[in-house]
Amino acid sequence: MITLDLNGVWKMKEESEVDWQDAIVPGSVMNDLLVNEKIDDPFYRDNEHQSYEIASKDYQYTREFHVEEQLYLQDKVLLVCEGLDTIAHIYINGKLITETENMHCTYEIDVKPFVEIGKNEITILLFSPISYIKEKQEQMPLWGVVDAVEGYPHIRKAHSMFGWDWGPKIPDLGIWRNIFLVGYSTGRIEDVYITQNHAEEVVVVDVRVKLENVKGSGIDIDVTLISPDGDSEIKTVTIQSENEEHISFSVENPHLWWPNGYGDQPLYKVEVNASTKDKQLDKKEYHIGLRTLTIKHEPDEWGKSFEFVVNGISIFGMGANYIPEDNILARVTPERTETLLRDCIAANFNMIRVWGGGYYPDDYFFDLCDRLGLIVWQDFMFGCSVYNLSDDFKQSITQEAIDNIKRIRHHASLGLWCGNNEVEEAWVYWDFPKTPKHRTDYIKIFEVLLDDIVKEYDPQTYYWPSSPSSGGGFDRPRDPNEGDVHYWEVWHGLKPFDEYRKYHFRFCSEFGFQSFPSLKTVKSFTLPEDQNIFSYVMEQHQKNGSANGKILFYLSENYLYPKDFDTLLYASQLLQADAIKYGVEHWRRNRGRCMGSIYWQLNDCWPVASWSSIDSYGRWKALHYFAKKFYAPVLLSINEEGTTAGIYITNETVSTKECRVEWKLRQNDSSIISSGTIEQNVAQLSAVLCETLVFDDILQEEKARETYLECVLYVDGVEKSSTTVLFTKPKHFAFLNPSIRHKVTESEESFIITLTSTAFAKYVELDVTDADCKFSDNYFDLSANEPKQITVDKSLISEKLTVEDFTSQLAVRSVFDIA
Ligand code: BMA
């Protein structure tokens, strides 16, 4: 097998122009224009608008390549395009070889008749996605979300590139994934499908190898299974006339793969080699984890469950929804993704949902999830829209589904295929022009076609028709007692945070709350005169029309009116963190009935006000620090109601924990009114109410505004976490000036910050003004004269700082500083 890489330097130009520019493949038009300094940063101020015009034009990409005789003489020569975005015509040596219309597909084109020995030229014409959908939309209007360019459901291109309620309208174009030529004569490996069957102490790994046997001659297949310890077993078969063979391995005492928090992530390697007596033909490599992973969706006392079951254990899904990491896809790199996914692990996630309005992530995304122990809920790329099932559309999405299932199905982390995001729910509850044909098309696509394709190509992975759903058929997709739910009454419905406590969803796969990014991020896209949340530029970076009003509404309910712009940004992040904490802690207290919380949303694709917990620069908002705490394997949470406080411990680990809670009811100056200790053994995978503290006598009107409850959790004798609750809204709490003092010392690896206060301080925020770093804890509470130490890993600071620099740049504030 001979490969000729066509990635690298190409030339590009707008179709009607004469001059060519340098281009990088894989990449995109917008990225090339930016690198060549032909356009300004589309994320700055309102530059987004220039993108619409850019994407309204057609572009040509071209390069020369040299074909050696050895490649040319192969029986087969294919051009492989792993991703073309989107409407493209491909020419080789001036001849049209194919047309493409789906960015999610891999295209393989026989180019043997078109290439020559020596110099060749490939040209790819990329047509404006805007003109394409405009024309289609005129022929048949299809409904989609109002924040995106009208007509986007017509094209198989990441929906959110056309705009979303957190995304800019930058429908870029490009050769966005690898492109290469491949030549072979005797045969090649066409497909490898690995399944596993688990029995007591043994797993049978079956490797089905499919060959493209060009000459119908004997081809040897070697399959090697290498254990995580490096032991290997090899099996060889010879394929004659048939093109397919199963090779099985019995793995005794298997090292099982577990999601983060339940065990390790050992990976076995499967190597598949195809050869003849004298020639190596083809080789493929896979990393697999031995585990069973499915969904339990069964009737029970509350309705019908929805829970992920790994190796027989029902786990509580803890994570967030993932959207494309950059609107300019060319800028998403393995390093950037790795940082983001490691941040998920740092916040104790065991799951991530790839939302259906983006694209199917790269292989490295799944490799990382395998290694880190993040279960992937993978939506098919459909969301919030109406689709028209024409013959062409059917053929295109069928190919798309098969390509991606085959590419992803071997990954240990793959937990679920889900048909779409919110399309079933839209048909039942949303208001848009509904035709019987498109309603039937919904069923055909999501309950027949994709279901059948998953059953054929990846029957070991569970298929769920839509999110949210109760199982399909337009049957109560929002039912809180069945399947998964997207709950938006807190936020879109302006309900208070404790409204979450009224529901015991079986699995909450979306709920969210917006905040502004930090001042550093805001500064990256604004001038000083823009720095007001209602300014023209700030509103360009707020894509949810009514959201600023919502943030201000919740602010009025919870905090004092902030003294300036920067403080408003801080307060908005506290609101967001508090809201999501209310939901997650409540659902984790109800573990068993509720089995997952996946908040909306993990990340951003540009600097914007949004529901994310990590902004587009990778900066953690208060919510991400909160997530680290509310997703802790052993969680202490308090259900305060009036003058009572229920003390709960949720143990998401696989061993019983000996827990002790030391509680203190304190005055705003931190003096102790009363205190106590609760000892409780908490069984694995369970939640218990340890005790309900009643403070009727103490917490009279006045007192409630100056008293807080502090609880510290010790697990097996070690202090694990602490939390405080107020018995009034923070805006009414009588905070005293905490006069927080800090001292920074250093070790070889870290800076160590020691903080002390003279009174109770809530949500203490640490930041360094001119660099980025991650604190071991942030947005924490301090009681007077009880020093707290926070560490910062020096290797994770964006700039090299001395201890003096770090100290001078350290900014500290708390809720007291809001007004
Ligand atoms: C959800 C998502 C997204 C959207 C978010 C915030 O339901 O599926 O479509 O961005 O709400 O409105």
PDB file of C-alpha atoms and ligand atoms in Angstrom, residues 164-166 353 355 384 421-422 486 488 492 510 544 600-601 611, ligand 1:
ATOM      1  CA  TRP A 164     -26.426  29.597  17.323  1.00  0.00           C
ATOM      2  CA  ASP A 165     -27.569  31.157  20.580  1.00  0.00           C
ATOM      3  CA  TRP A 166     -23.903  31.101  21.628  1.00  0.00           C
ATOM      4  CA  ARG A 353     -22.123  14.694  25.575  1.00  0.00           C
ATOM      5  CA  TRP A 355     -24.073  17.814  21.064  1.00  0.00           C
ATOM      6  CA  CYS A 384     -33.372  21.739  16.657  1.00  0.00           C
ATOM      7  CA  ASN A 421     -30.703  17.042  19.768  1.00  0.00           C
ATOM      8  CA  GLU A 422     -34.204  18.293  20.592  1.00  0.00           C
ATOM      9  CA  HIS A 486     -33.644  18.939  29.047  1.00  0.00           C
ATOM     10  CA  TRP A 488     -34.754  24.942  31.103  1.00  0.00           C
ATOM     11  CA  HIS A 492     -35.367  30.383  30.051  1.00  0.00           C
ATOM     12  CA  GLU A 510     -29.276  19.550  29.580  1.00  0.00           C
ATOM     13  CA  ASN A 544     -29.306  34.816  23.112  1.00  0.00           C
ATOM     14  CA  TRP A 600     -25.202  22.877  29.357  1.00  0.00           C
ATOM     15  CA  GLN A 601     -22.432  23.669  28.327  1.00  0.00           C
ATOM     16  CA  TRP A 611     -23.756  28.852  29.384  1.00  0.00           C
TER      17      TRP A 611
HETATM   18  C1  BMA B   1     -30.204  23.657  24.324  1.00  0.00           C
HETATM   19  C2  BMA B   1     -29.225  23.201  23.285  1.00  0.00           C
HETATM   20  C3  BMA B   1     -28.780  24.259  22.365  1.00  0.00           C
HETATM   21  C4  BMA B   1     -28.838  25.624  22.935  1.00  0.00           C
HETATM   22  C5  BMA B   1     -29.090  25.625  24.417  1.00  0.00           C
HETATM   23  C6  BMA B   1     -29.224  26.980  25.029  1.00  0.00           C
HETATM   24  O1  BMA B   1     -31.402  23.082  24.377  1.00  0.00           O
HETATM   25  O2  BMA B   1     -29.588  22.024  22.682  1.00  0.00           O
HETATM   26  O3  BMA B   1     -29.479  24.199  21.171  1.00  0.00           O
HETATM   27  O4  BMA B   1     -27.721  26.323  22.623  1.00  0.00           O
HETATM   28  O5  BMA B   1     -30.231  24.928  24.644  1.00  0.00           O
HETATM   29  O6  BMA B   1     -30.392  27.645  24.617  1.00  0.00           O
END
